[in-house]
Structures are given as structure tokens and as C-alpha cells.
PDB file of C-alpha atoms in Angstrom:
ATOM      1  CA  MET A 130     -88.526  33.312   8.185  1.00 50.00           C
ATOM      2  CA  SER A 131     -90.303  30.607  10.174  1.00 50.00           C
ATOM      3  CA  ASP A 132     -93.592  28.893   9.405  1.00 53.00           C
ATOM      4  CA  GLN A 133     -95.092  30.901  12.306  1.00 50.00           C
ATOM      5  CA  GLU A 134     -94.488  34.254  10.640  1.00 63.00           C
ATOM      6  CA  GLN A 135     -97.122  36.977  10.722  1.00 84.00           C
ATOM      7  CA  ARG A 136     -98.093  39.595   8.123  1.00 88.00           C
ATOM      8  CA  TYR A 137     -94.979  41.087   6.532  1.00 93.00           C
ATOM      9  CA  LEU A 138     -93.858  43.574   3.866  1.00 94.00           C
ATOM     10  CA  SER A 139     -93.434  41.629   0.641  1.00 95.00           C
ATOM     11  CA  ARG A 140     -92.780  43.945  -2.317  1.00 95.00           C
ATOM     12  CA  PHE A 141     -92.848  47.461  -3.764  1.00 97.00           C
ATOM     13  CA  ASP A 142     -94.412  48.233  -7.155  1.00 96.00           C
ATOM     14  CA  SER A 143     -94.501  51.347  -9.277  1.00 96.00           C
ATOM     15  CA  ILE A 144     -98.023  52.706  -9.813  1.00 94.00           C
ATOM     16  CA  SER A 145     -98.099  51.232 -13.322  1.00 93.00           C
ATOM     17  CA  GLY A 146     -96.806  47.884 -12.092  1.00 93.00           C
ATOM     18  CA  ALA A 147     -93.947  47.996 -14.619  1.00 95.00           C
ATOM     19  CA  LEU A 148     -91.294  48.110 -11.864  1.00 95.00           C
ATOM     20  CA  THR A 149     -91.448  45.522  -9.066  1.00 95.00           C
ATOM     21  CA  THR A 150     -89.069  44.865  -6.187  1.00 95.00           C
ATOM     22  CA  THR A 151     -89.737  41.672  -4.222  1.00 95.00           C
ATOM     23  CA  PHE A 152     -88.001  41.483  -0.858  1.00 95.00           C
ATOM     24  CA  PRO A 153     -85.976  38.273  -0.244  1.00 92.00           C
ATOM     25  CA  LYS A 154     -86.809  36.350   2.932  1.00 90.00           C
ATOM     26  CA  SER A 155     -83.207  35.530   3.797  1.00 89.00           C
ATOM     27  CA  LEU A 156     -82.329  37.160   7.182  1.00 88.00           C
ATOM     28  CA  TYR A 157     -85.541  39.164   6.784  1.00 92.00           C
ATOM     29  CA  GLU A 158     -86.557  41.871   9.256  1.00 93.00           C
ATOM     30  CA  ALA A 159     -89.127  44.652   8.952  1.00 93.00           C
ATOM     31  CA  GLU A 160     -90.152  47.576  11.117  1.00 93.00           C
ATOM     32  CA  SER A 161     -93.042  50.034  10.772  1.00 93.00           C
ATOM     33  CA  LEU A 162     -93.750  53.177  12.764  1.00 93.00           C
ATOM     34  CA  GLN A 163     -96.546  55.728  12.481  1.00 92.00           C
ATOM     35  CA  PRO A 164     -96.511  58.446  15.152  1.00 92.00           C
ATOM     36  CA  LEU A 165     -99.624  60.291  16.244  1.00 92.00           C
ATOM     37  CA  LYS A 166     -99.835  64.079  16.026  1.00 90.00           C
ATOM     38  CA  GLY A 167    -100.942  65.088  19.490  1.00 87.00           C
ATOM     39  CA  GLU A 168    -101.257  68.564  20.988  1.00 87.00           C
ATOM     40  CA  MET A 169    -100.642  68.679  24.710  1.00 89.00           C
ATOM     41  CA  ALA A 170    -100.146  71.716  26.921  1.00 91.00           C
ATOM     42  CA  ALA A 171     -98.656  71.872  30.415  1.00 89.00           C
ATOM     43  CA  LEU A 172    -100.937  73.021  33.239  1.00 88.00           C
ATOM     44  CA  MET A 173     -99.736  75.882  35.423  1.00 88.00           C
ATOM     45  CA  ASN A 174     -99.343  74.909  39.092  1.00 87.00           C
ATOM     46  CA  ALA A 175    -101.056  71.570  38.477  1.00 87.00           C
ATOM     47  CA  SER A 176    -100.106  68.015  37.669  1.00 90.00           C
ATOM     48  CA  GLY A 177    -100.623  66.545  34.218  1.00 88.00           C
ATOM     49  CA  GLY A 178    -101.484  68.398  31.059  1.00 89.00           C
ATOM     50  CA  HIS A 179    -104.282  69.465  28.763  1.00 91.00           C
ATOM     51  CA  ASP A 180    -105.058  67.337  25.694  1.00 91.00           C
ATOM     52  CA  TYR A 181    -106.469  69.592  22.969  1.00 89.00           C
ATOM     53  CA  GLN A 182    -108.110  66.611  21.263  1.00 89.00           C
ATOM     54  CA  GLY A 183    -110.143  65.795  24.344  1.00 89.00           C
ATOM     55  CA  LEU A 184    -111.687  62.328  24.014  1.00 90.00           C
ATOM     56  CA  ALA A 185    -110.907  62.029  20.295  1.00 89.00           C
ATOM     57  CA  PRO A 186    -107.882  60.074  19.038  1.00 90.00           C
ATOM     58  CA  TRP A 187    -104.889  62.023  17.803  1.00 91.00           C
ATOM     59  CA  ALA A 188    -104.426  62.336  14.055  1.00 89.00           C
ATOM     60  CA  LYS A 189    -101.973  59.981  12.373  1.00 90.00           C
ATOM     61  CA  GLY A 190     -98.604  61.261  11.257  1.00 91.00           C
ATOM     62  CA  VAL A 191     -96.357  60.203   8.386  1.00 93.00           C
ATOM     63  CA  ALA A 192     -95.469  56.495   8.567  1.00 94.00           C
ATOM     64  CA  THR A 193     -92.019  54.985   8.035  1.00 95.00           C
ATOM     65  CA  HIS A 194     -91.293  51.403   7.036  1.00 96.00           C
ATOM     66  CA  SER A 195     -87.917  49.659   6.935  1.00 96.00           C
ATOM     67  CA  VAL A 196     -87.101  46.282   5.403  1.00 96.00           C
ATOM     68  CA  ARG A 197     -83.807  44.463   5.996  1.00 94.00           C
ATOM     69  CA  PHE A 198     -82.723  41.291   4.219  1.00 93.00           C
ATOM     70  CA  ALA A 199     -79.787  39.524   2.587  1.00 89.00           C
ATOM     71  CA  ILE A 200     -79.321  38.886  -1.106  1.00 87.00           C
ATOM     72  CA  VAL A 201     -77.705  35.484  -1.531  1.00 84.00           C
ATOM     73  CA  PRO A 202     -76.152  35.296  -5.003  1.00 78.00           C
ATOM     74  CA  ALA A 203     -74.830  32.379  -7.045  1.00 74.00           C
ATOM     75  CA  THR A 204     -71.826  34.479  -8.095  1.00 75.00           C
ATOM     76  CA  VAL A 205     -70.341  37.887  -7.363  1.00 72.00           C
ATOM     77  CA  THR A 206     -71.488  39.070 -10.789  1.00 78.00           C
ATOM     78  CA  ALA A 207     -75.037  37.940 -10.031  1.00 82.00           C
ATOM     79  CA  LEU A 208     -74.916  39.918  -6.776  1.00 81.00           C
ATOM     80  CA  ASP A 209     -73.918  43.136  -8.551  1.00 83.00           C
ATOM     81  CA  THR A 210     -76.654  42.615 -11.137  1.00 88.00           C
ATOM     82  CA  SER A 211     -79.332  42.015  -8.477  1.00 88.00           C
ATOM     83  CA  VAL A 212     -78.335  45.020  -6.360  1.00 88.00           C
ATOM     84  CA  ASP A 213     -78.086  47.348  -9.362  1.00 91.00           C
ATOM     85  CA  ALA A 214     -81.514  46.300 -10.640  1.00 92.00           C
ATOM     86  CA  MET A 215     -83.100  46.703  -7.189  1.00 93.00           C
ATOM     87  CA  ARG A 216     -81.677  50.183  -6.600  1.00 93.00           C
ATOM     88  CA  ALA A 217     -82.735  51.392 -10.045  1.00 95.00           C
ATOM     89  CA  ALA A 218     -86.284  50.019  -9.745  1.00 95.00           C
ATOM     90  CA  LEU A 219     -86.845  51.490  -6.272  1.00 96.00           C
ATOM     91  CA  TYR A 220     -85.627  54.947  -7.259  1.00 96.00           C
ATOM     92  CA  ARG A 221     -87.299  55.145 -10.667  1.00 96.00           C
ATOM     93  CA  ALA A 222     -90.663  54.054  -9.243  1.00 95.00           C
ATOM     94  CA  GLY A 223     -91.107  57.293  -7.284  1.00 95.00           C
ATOM     95  CA  THR A 224     -94.400  56.978  -5.444  1.00 96.00           C
ATOM     96  CA  GLY A 225     -95.591  53.404  -5.662  1.00 96.00           C
ATOM     97  CA  LYS A 226     -97.436  50.724  -3.713  1.00 95.00           C
ATOM     98  CA  LEU A 227     -95.852  49.002  -0.725  1.00 96.00           C
ATOM     99  CA  TYR A 228     -97.483  45.613  -0.126  1.00 95.00           C
ATOM    100  CA  SER A 229     -97.895  43.391   2.907  1.00 93.00           C
ATOM    101  CA  VAL A 230     -99.214  39.816   2.846  1.00 92.00           C
ATOM    102  CA  ASP A 231    -100.136  37.163   5.400  1.00 90.00           C
ATOM    103  CA  LYS A 232     -97.922  34.191   6.257  1.00 87.00           C
ATOM    104  CA  ASP A 233     -99.209  32.288   3.220  1.00 88.00           C
ATOM    105  CA  GLY A 234     -98.428  35.172   0.862  1.00 87.00           C
ATOM    106  CA  LEU A 235    -102.148  35.930   0.446  1.00 88.00           C
ATOM    107  CA  ASN A 236    -104.667  38.678   1.353  1.00 89.00           C
ATOM    108  CA  PRO A 237    -102.505  41.599   0.198  1.00 91.00           C
ATOM    109  CA  ARG A 238    -102.858  45.092   1.595  1.00 93.00           C
ATOM    110  CA  TRP A 239    -101.046  48.149   0.256  1.00 93.00           C
ATOM    111  CA  ILE A 240    -100.272  51.790   0.864  1.00 93.00           C
ATOM    112  CA  TYR A 241     -98.796  54.550  -1.260  1.00 94.00           C
ATOM    113  CA  ALA A 242     -95.127  55.033  -0.381  1.00 96.00           C
ATOM    114  CA  LYS A 243     -91.716  55.952  -1.762  1.00 96.00           C
ATOM    115  CA  ILE A 244     -88.158  55.321  -0.630  1.00 96.00           C
ATOM    116  CA  SER A 245     -86.831  57.955   1.773  1.00 95.00           C
ATOM    117  CA  ALA A 246     -83.190  57.067   1.086  1.00 94.00           C
ATOM    118  CA  MET A 247     -81.275  54.926  -1.315  1.00 94.00           C
ATOM    119  CA  PRO A 248     -80.919  51.347   0.008  1.00 92.00           C
ATOM    120  CA  ALA A 249     -78.312  51.049   2.758  1.00 88.00           C
ATOM    121  CA  ARG A 250     -75.568  48.524   2.016  1.00 81.00           C
ATOM    122  CA  ARG A 251     -73.461  46.763   4.641  1.00 78.00           C
ATOM    123  CA  VAL A 252     -70.191  45.240   3.429  1.00 76.00           C
ATOM    124  CA  SER A 253     -68.196  42.715   5.449  1.00 72.00           C
ATOM    125  CA  GLY A 254     -65.647  40.019   4.869  1.00 70.00           C
ATOM    126  CA  GLN A 255     -68.434  37.589   4.016  1.00 63.00           C
ATOM    127  CA  SER A 256     -70.369  39.927   1.708  1.00 62.00           C
ATOM    128  CA  TRP A 257     -69.493  37.806  -1.293  1.00 63.00           C
ATOM    129  CA  LYS A 258     -71.759  35.106   0.206  1.00 70.00           C
ATOM    130  CA  ALA A 259     -74.676  37.316   1.317  1.00 76.00           C
ATOM    131  CA  GLN A 260     -75.127  41.041   0.774  1.00 82.00           C
ATOM    132  CA  SER A 261     -77.114  42.802   3.519  1.00 87.00           C
ATOM    133  CA  GLU A 262     -79.519  45.518   2.349  1.00 91.00           C
ATOM    134  CA  GLU A 263     -81.915  47.898   4.113  1.00 94.00           C
ATOM    135  CA  ILE A 264     -84.689  49.813   2.369  1.00 96.00           C
ATOM    136  CA  SER A 265     -86.494  52.692   4.083  1.00 97.00           C
ATOM    137  CA  PHE A 266     -89.906  53.899   2.921  1.00 97.00           C
ATOM    138  CA  ILE A 267     -92.035  56.884   3.864  1.00 96.00           C
ATOM    139  CA  SER A 268     -95.808  56.927   3.472  1.00 94.00           C
ATOM    140  CA  PRO A 269     -98.360  59.727   3.946  1.00 88.00           C
ATOM    141  CA  ASP A 270    -101.257  57.249   3.919  1.00 85.00           C
ATOM    142  CA  PRO A 271    -103.234  56.979   7.189  1.00 83.00           C
ATOM    143  CA  THR A 272    -104.571  53.494   6.355  1.00 87.00           C
ATOM    144  CA  TRP A 273    -103.767  50.351   4.387  1.00 91.00           C
ATOM    145  CA  TYR A 274    -105.966  49.397   1.450  1.00 91.00           C
ATOM    146  CA  GLY A 275    -107.242  45.852   1.053  1.00 89.00           C
ATOM    147  CA  ASP A 276    -109.490  44.165  -1.464  1.00 83.00           C
ATOM    148  CA  ALA A 277    -111.990  46.136  -3.519  1.00 84.00           C
ATOM    149  CA  LEU A 278    -115.336  46.422  -1.739  1.00 86.00           C
ATOM    150  CA  SER A 279    -117.993  43.923  -2.783  1.00 81.00           C
ATOM    151  CA  ILE A 280    -121.010  46.212  -3.061  1.00 80.00           C
ATOM    152  CA  THR A 281    -123.792  45.327  -5.464  1.00 76.00           C
ATOM    153  CA  ALA A 282    -124.977  48.150  -7.718  1.00 77.00           C
ATOM    154  CA  VAL A 283    -128.282  49.620  -6.501  1.00 76.00           C
ATOM    155  CA  ARG A 284    -130.992  50.346  -9.073  1.00 76.00           C
ATOM    156  CA  VAL A 285    -133.629  52.785  -7.854  1.00 72.00           C
ATOM    157  CA  ALA A 286    -136.609  52.635 -10.233  1.00 62.00           C
ATOM    158  CA  GLU A 287    -140.281  53.561 -10.227  1.00 49.00           C
ATOM    159  CA  ALA A 288    -141.114  49.948  -9.469  1.00 43.00           C
ATOM    160  CA  TYR A 289    -138.836  49.907  -6.432  1.00 45.00           C
ATOM    161  CA  THR A 290    -141.018  48.937  -3.481  1.00 40.00           C
ATOM    162  CA  GLN A 291    -139.275  51.235  -1.037  1.00 46.00           C
ATOM    163  CA  SER A 292    -139.034  54.980  -1.414  1.00 57.00           C
ATOM    164  CA  PRO A 293    -136.527  56.150  -0.450  1.00 81.00           C
ATOM    165  CA  ALA A 294    -134.349  53.059  -1.002  1.00 84.00           C
ATOM    166  CA  ALA A 295    -132.703  51.687   2.143  1.00 87.00           C
ATOM    167  CA  VAL A 296    -129.650  49.452   1.670  1.00 89.00           C
ATOM    168  CA  THR A 297    -126.744  48.125   3.728  1.00 92.00           C
ATOM    169  CA  TRP A 298    -123.154  48.537   2.539  1.00 93.00           C
ATOM    170  CA  ASN A 299    -120.359  46.667   4.319  1.00 92.00           C
ATOM    171  CA  ASN A 300    -116.729  47.563   4.977  1.00 93.00           C
ATOM    172  CA  PRO A 301    -114.872  44.373   6.036  1.00 92.00           C
ATOM    173  CA  GLY A 302    -111.812  46.334   7.214  1.00 92.00           C
ATOM    174  CA  ASN A 303    -111.161  48.005  10.578  1.00 93.00           C
ATOM    175  CA  ALA A 304    -110.788  51.632   9.378  1.00 92.00           C
ATOM    176  CA  ARG A 305    -113.047  54.059   7.521  1.00 92.00           C
ATOM    177  CA  SER A 306    -113.261  53.581   3.763  1.00 93.00           C
ATOM    178  CA  ARG A 307    -113.952  56.481   1.376  1.00 93.00           C
ATOM    179  CA  LEU A 308    -116.220  55.794  -1.590  1.00 94.00           C
ATOM    180  CA  THR A 309    -116.633  56.808  -5.204  1.00 94.00           C
ATOM    181  CA  ILE A 310    -120.301  56.704  -6.253  1.00 95.00           C
ATOM    182  CA  LEU A 311    -121.478  56.836  -9.867  1.00 94.00           C
ATOM    183  CA  ALA A 312    -125.117  57.557 -10.763  1.00 93.00           C
ATOM    184  CA  THR A 313    -126.142  56.295 -14.216  1.00 93.00           C
ATOM    185  CA  ALA A 314    -129.494  57.328 -15.692  1.00 92.00           C
ATOM    186  CA  ASN A 315    -131.393  54.396 -17.224  1.00 91.00           C
ATOM    187  CA  ALA A 316    -134.004  56.736 -18.718  1.00 88.00           C
ATOM    188  CA  SER A 317    -134.055  60.366 -19.810  1.00 87.00           C
ATOM    189  CA  GLY A 318    -135.381  61.376 -16.392  1.00 85.00           C
ATOM    190  CA  GLY A 319    -133.490  58.619 -14.582  1.00 87.00           C
ATOM    191  CA  TYR A 320    -132.588  60.713 -11.563  1.00 88.00           C
ATOM    192  CA  GLY A 321    -134.973  63.559 -12.311  1.00 85.00           C
ATOM    193  CA  SER A 322    -133.852  66.789 -10.704  1.00 89.00           C
ATOM    194  CA  GLY A 323    -131.123  65.156  -8.642  1.00 91.00           C
ATOM    195  CA  PHE A 324    -130.758  62.776  -5.710  1.00 93.00           C
ATOM    196  CA  THR A 325    -129.547  62.437  -2.111  1.00 94.00           C
ATOM    197  CA  ILE A 326    -127.334  59.751  -0.583  1.00 94.00           C
ATOM    198  CA  ALA A 327    -127.053  59.544   3.207  1.00 96.00           C
ATOM    199  CA  ASN A 328    -125.127  57.244   5.535  1.00 97.00           C
ATOM    200  CA  ALA A 329    -126.843  57.120   8.931  1.00 97.00           C
ATOM    201  CA  THR A 330    -123.867  55.262  10.408  1.00 97.00           C
ATOM    202  CA  THR A 331    -121.406  58.094   9.712  1.00 96.00           C
ATOM    203  CA  ALA A 332    -123.998  60.922   9.715  1.00 96.00           C
ATOM    204  CA  GLN A 333    -122.836  61.966   6.229  1.00 97.00           C
ATOM    205  CA  SER A 334    -124.949  62.961   3.250  1.00 97.00           C
ATOM    206  CA  ILE A 335    -124.573  64.529  -0.189  1.00 96.00           C
ATOM    207  CA  ALA A 336    -127.366  65.985  -2.311  1.00 96.00           C
ATOM    208  CA  THR A 337    -127.165  67.146  -5.915  1.00 96.00           C
ATOM    209  CA  THR A 338    -129.646  69.090  -8.017  1.00 95.00           C
ATOM    210  CA  ARG A 339    -128.002  68.098 -11.307  1.00 95.00           C
ATOM    211  CA  PRO A 340    -130.858  66.755 -13.500  1.00 92.00           C
ATOM    212  CA  SER A 341    -130.642  63.832 -15.910  1.00 92.00           C
ATOM    213  CA  THR A 342    -131.627  64.566 -19.524  1.00 91.00           C
ATOM    214  CA  SER A 343    -130.861  61.267 -21.301  1.00 93.00           C
ATOM    215  CA  THR A 344    -129.477  57.782 -20.742  1.00 94.00           C
ATOM    216  CA  ASN A 345    -126.032  59.328 -21.246  1.00 96.00           C
ATOM    217  CA  SER A 346    -126.393  61.391 -18.053  1.00 95.00           C
ATOM    218  CA  ARG A 347    -123.959  60.610 -15.226  1.00 95.00           C
ATOM    219  CA  VAL A 348    -123.086  62.126 -11.842  1.00 96.00           C
ATOM    220  CA  GLN A 349    -119.960  61.064  -9.974  1.00 96.00           C
ATOM    221  CA  LEU A 350    -119.306  61.687  -6.277  1.00 96.00           C
ATOM    222  CA  ASP A 351    -115.577  60.968  -5.939  1.00 95.00           C
ATOM    223  CA  GLY A 352    -114.790  61.017  -2.220  1.00 93.00           C
ATOM    224  CA  PRO A 353    -111.031  60.216  -2.364  1.00 92.00           C
ATOM    225  CA  ARG A 354    -110.459  63.091  -4.822  1.00 92.00           C
ATOM    226  CA  GLN A 355    -113.037  65.428  -3.241  1.00 92.00           C
ATOM    227  CA  ARG A 356    -114.645  65.758  -6.647  1.00 93.00           C
ATOM    228  CA  VAL A 357    -118.239  66.210  -7.795  1.00 96.00           C
ATOM    229  CA  ARG A 358    -118.781  66.154 -11.550  1.00 96.00           C
ATOM    230  CA  TYR A 359    -121.295  65.258 -14.246  1.00 96.00           C
ATOM    231  CA  SER A 360    -121.286  63.954 -17.797  1.00 97.00           C
ATOM    232  CA  THR A 361    -123.814  64.170 -20.631  1.00 96.00           C
ATOM    233  CA  ASP A 362    -122.001  61.792 -22.988  1.00 96.00           C
ATOM    234  CA  GLY A 363    -121.880  58.577 -20.984  1.00 94.00           C
ATOM    235  CA  GLY A 364    -118.695  59.449 -19.095  1.00 94.00           C
ATOM    236  CA  THR A 365    -116.484  60.297 -22.081  1.00 96.00           C
ATOM    237  CA  SER A 366    -116.007  63.852 -20.797  1.00 97.00           C
ATOM    238  CA  TRP A 367    -116.702  65.372 -17.380  1.00 97.00           C
ATOM    239  CA  ILE A 368    -117.548  68.817 -15.987  1.00 96.00           C
ATOM    240  CA  ASP A 369    -116.968  69.886 -12.363  1.00 96.00           C
ATOM    241  CA  ASP A 370    -120.277  70.373 -10.562  1.00 95.00           C
ATOM    242  CA  TYR A 371    -119.634  71.464  -6.990  1.00 93.00           C
ATOM    243  CA  ALA A 372    -122.222  74.228  -7.408  1.00 94.00           C
ATOM    244  CA  SER A 373    -125.044  71.679  -7.687  1.00 95.00           C
ATOM    245  CA  ALA A 374    -123.980  69.678  -4.614  1.00 95.00           C
ATOM    246  CA  THR A 375    -124.722  70.379  -0.961  1.00 95.00           C
ATOM    247  CA  ILE A 376    -123.614  68.790   2.307  1.00 95.00           C
ATOM    248  CA  PRO A 377    -124.732  69.443   5.908  1.00 94.00           C
ATOM    249  CA  ALA A 378    -123.278  72.508   7.618  1.00 93.00           C
ATOM    250  CA  THR A 379    -121.304  70.338  10.049  1.00 93.00           C
ATOM    251  CA  GLN A 380    -119.861  68.040   7.346  1.00 93.00           C
ATOM    252  CA  VAL A 381    -116.368  68.891   6.086  1.00 90.00           C
ATOM    253  CA  ASP A 382    -115.957  66.748   2.969  1.00 90.00           C
ATOM    254  CA  PHE A 383    -117.896  66.079  -0.217  1.00 92.00           C
ATOM    255  CA  ALA A 384    -117.723  62.367   0.559  1.00 93.00           C
ATOM    256  CA  ILE A 385    -119.549  59.304   1.790  1.00 95.00           C
ATOM    257  CA  ASP A 386    -117.456  56.993   3.992  1.00 95.00           C
ATOM    258  CA  LEU A 387    -118.070  53.529   5.389  1.00 95.00           C
ATOM    259  CA  GLU A 388    -117.329  52.692   8.997  1.00 95.00           C
ATOM    260  CA  PRO A 389    -116.055  49.154   9.641  1.00 95.00           C
ATOM    261  CA  GLY A 390    -118.920  46.671   9.397  1.00 95.00           C
ATOM    262  CA  ASP A 391    -122.436  47.346   8.139  1.00 95.00           C
ATOM    263  CA  ASN A 392    -123.543  50.879   7.230  1.00 95.00           C
ATOM    264  CA  THR A 393    -127.162  51.992   6.777  1.00 95.00           C
ATOM    265  CA  ILE A 394    -127.537  53.881   3.480  1.00 94.00           C
ATOM    266  CA  THR A 395    -130.587  55.792   2.264  1.00 93.00           C
ATOM    267  CA  ILE A 396    -130.926  56.849  -1.381  1.00 91.00           C
ATOM    268  CA  THR A 397    -133.631  59.358  -2.262  1.00 91.00           C
ATOM    269  CA  VAL A 398    -134.575  60.094  -5.887  1.00 88.00           C
ATOM    270  CA  PRO A 399    -137.605  62.341  -6.404  1.00 83.00           C
ATOM    271  CA  GLY A 400    -140.187  61.766  -9.120  1.00 77.00           C
ATOM    272  CA  THR A 401    -140.214  58.862 -11.553  1.00 78.00           C
ATOM    273  CA  ALA A 402    -136.801  57.344 -11.021  1.00 82.00           C
ATOM    274  CA  ASP A 403    -134.725  54.845 -12.955  1.00 87.00           C
ATOM    275  CA  VAL A 404    -131.079  55.197 -11.966  1.00 89.00           C
ATOM    276  CA  THR A 405    -128.282  52.799 -11.050  1.00 90.00           C
ATOM    277  CA  PHE A 406    -125.756  53.668  -8.343  1.00 91.00           C
ATOM    278  CA  THR A 407    -122.372  51.932  -8.653  1.00 92.00           C
ATOM    279  CA  VAL A 408    -120.022  52.093  -5.680  1.00 92.00           C
ATOM    280  CA  THR A 409    -116.260  51.545  -5.692  1.00 92.00           C
ATOM    281  CA  GLY A 410    -113.734  51.651  -2.867  1.00 91.00           C
ATOM    282  CA  TYR A 411    -111.398  49.496  -0.800  1.00 91.00           C
ATOM    283  CA  ALA A 412    -111.583  47.768   2.528  1.00 91.00           C
ATOM    284  CA  CYS A 413    -109.301  49.834   4.780  1.00 92.00           C
ATOM    285  CA  TRP A 414    -107.077  48.758   7.653  1.00 92.00           C
ATOM    286  CA  GLN A 415    -105.306  50.612  10.467  1.00 90.00           C
TER     287      GLN A 415
END
């Protein structure tokens, strides 16, 4: 690969990180494809067609990624050992994380993926010098995940000068990011009879009527898992709590997302509040 290379697929890890396959750069090539799932109908006695999505973009389909390279061994025995180890690690990993990096090997992004076929092997008269391999991956993920979001925890207390609290949360990526939000009571009535979080940028909101009863009270709004739950023992055990949560009639998911860039967030806690909201998520990329 030249010193002018762009972002490229670099490795595949099992979820636990115990199995890692790093792709050699010798004779390296990579190809990625993610079709869009469009619905188009022909028009009778007219030119063109009808797009059922109208002005909206089509949904993303399942992505495929292929990596081709050559393994250059010191000996024939070393080649067999390298190929055997690679094939075993790729297969045993199942669903793992496929990584891409920039030309300096930095700023990693990843998606969930798994191999769609065992690595393809090409044998020729010169294979003892360099063994060509091709690995094909399939990924259901619509976006790539980057670094963890840098969002400072928000403490809404009685002394807070703004009620409700208005804050700005930033997504440095170029695709929507889905959040997990944890409410931690700092007093027995830390979030009183519940709270509301709204994102004016995405027109999303979630409200819960789950009260806090001690400093061990927690409420978690887990957008990626579509989960609302609460804890009364500091997060040691959790109980599903969809019944206490409400979303607008036109909102599909129990989630708060971030559009790329700054998002205007409003947090409303009735009564005498003392609660900390901790937000986790990833910058997301198309």
C-alpha cells in the first residue's frame, strides 16, 4: 500500500477481543458494498416510476466487505501455520468487530460483522512465496461506530439556575447516534416522581413516572436495546419499566438519538431535584 492510502479495513476481532485477525498489507485490496432497499413501481402508460419513499432516502440493506491480501511466509511451514491460525480465528469468532483505520493506522471505526464464507485460497506455481487470501464479511449494521461520545454528565439540582435544564450534546460523526441515558438519584427524592428528556433537534422525547426513593434509585433509558428499566439497589439488579415510560404518538422508538453536530436537549425534573444524567454512545458514520 502506498503512503497516499485512504481509510482501509485493518482487522477483525471477536467480541471479547480474545481472537484477532490483522490483515497483511502485501498486495492488499478491499471492497465494501451496502445496497439500499428501495421500492419502485412502474407507471401505467407513463414514463418513469413511482418511488414509495417519496423524498426520503431508501433504507440501508445488508453490507458486504471483502479483503484480499497475500501472506508472505519465511518458510512453507510458517505459511501453513499462519493460514491455519487465521481460518480458525475468523470462524470461531462468530459475530465480531470489523475495524477500519485511517492511513496512519489511527481513528478506528468498527461495525459488527461475521465471515460469510471461509477464506478463499488461490494456489499457483509461486504460492510457496506468497499465498493469496480473500476474506468476505457480512454486516447488518447500518452505520460504523467511532469513538465514545464525549458528553459531560448533567446534574440537575434544586440550585440549578435553569428549570428545565437546557444543554447541548454533540455527535461528531455524520450519522445518527443512539444513546443510553442513566439517571442517578443523589437524594431520596432525586428525580421526584420522574423526569422528561427531549431532543428538539430530532423531535424525540421520553418521559417516565418512575419515582426515586433513595440514593440507590436508578432509571436507564437504553436506546440501542430498546429498553427502559429501573433499579433500587444502585444498579446491581434491574426491573423492566416500559409501563412507566411514555413517548409521543408519532415516535416509534423508546430512544433519544443525536443528529450529526450539536443537539438541543431539555431535561425536566419536577419538584426538588438532585439527579445526575450520564450519557453513553458512539460517534456514528455512514
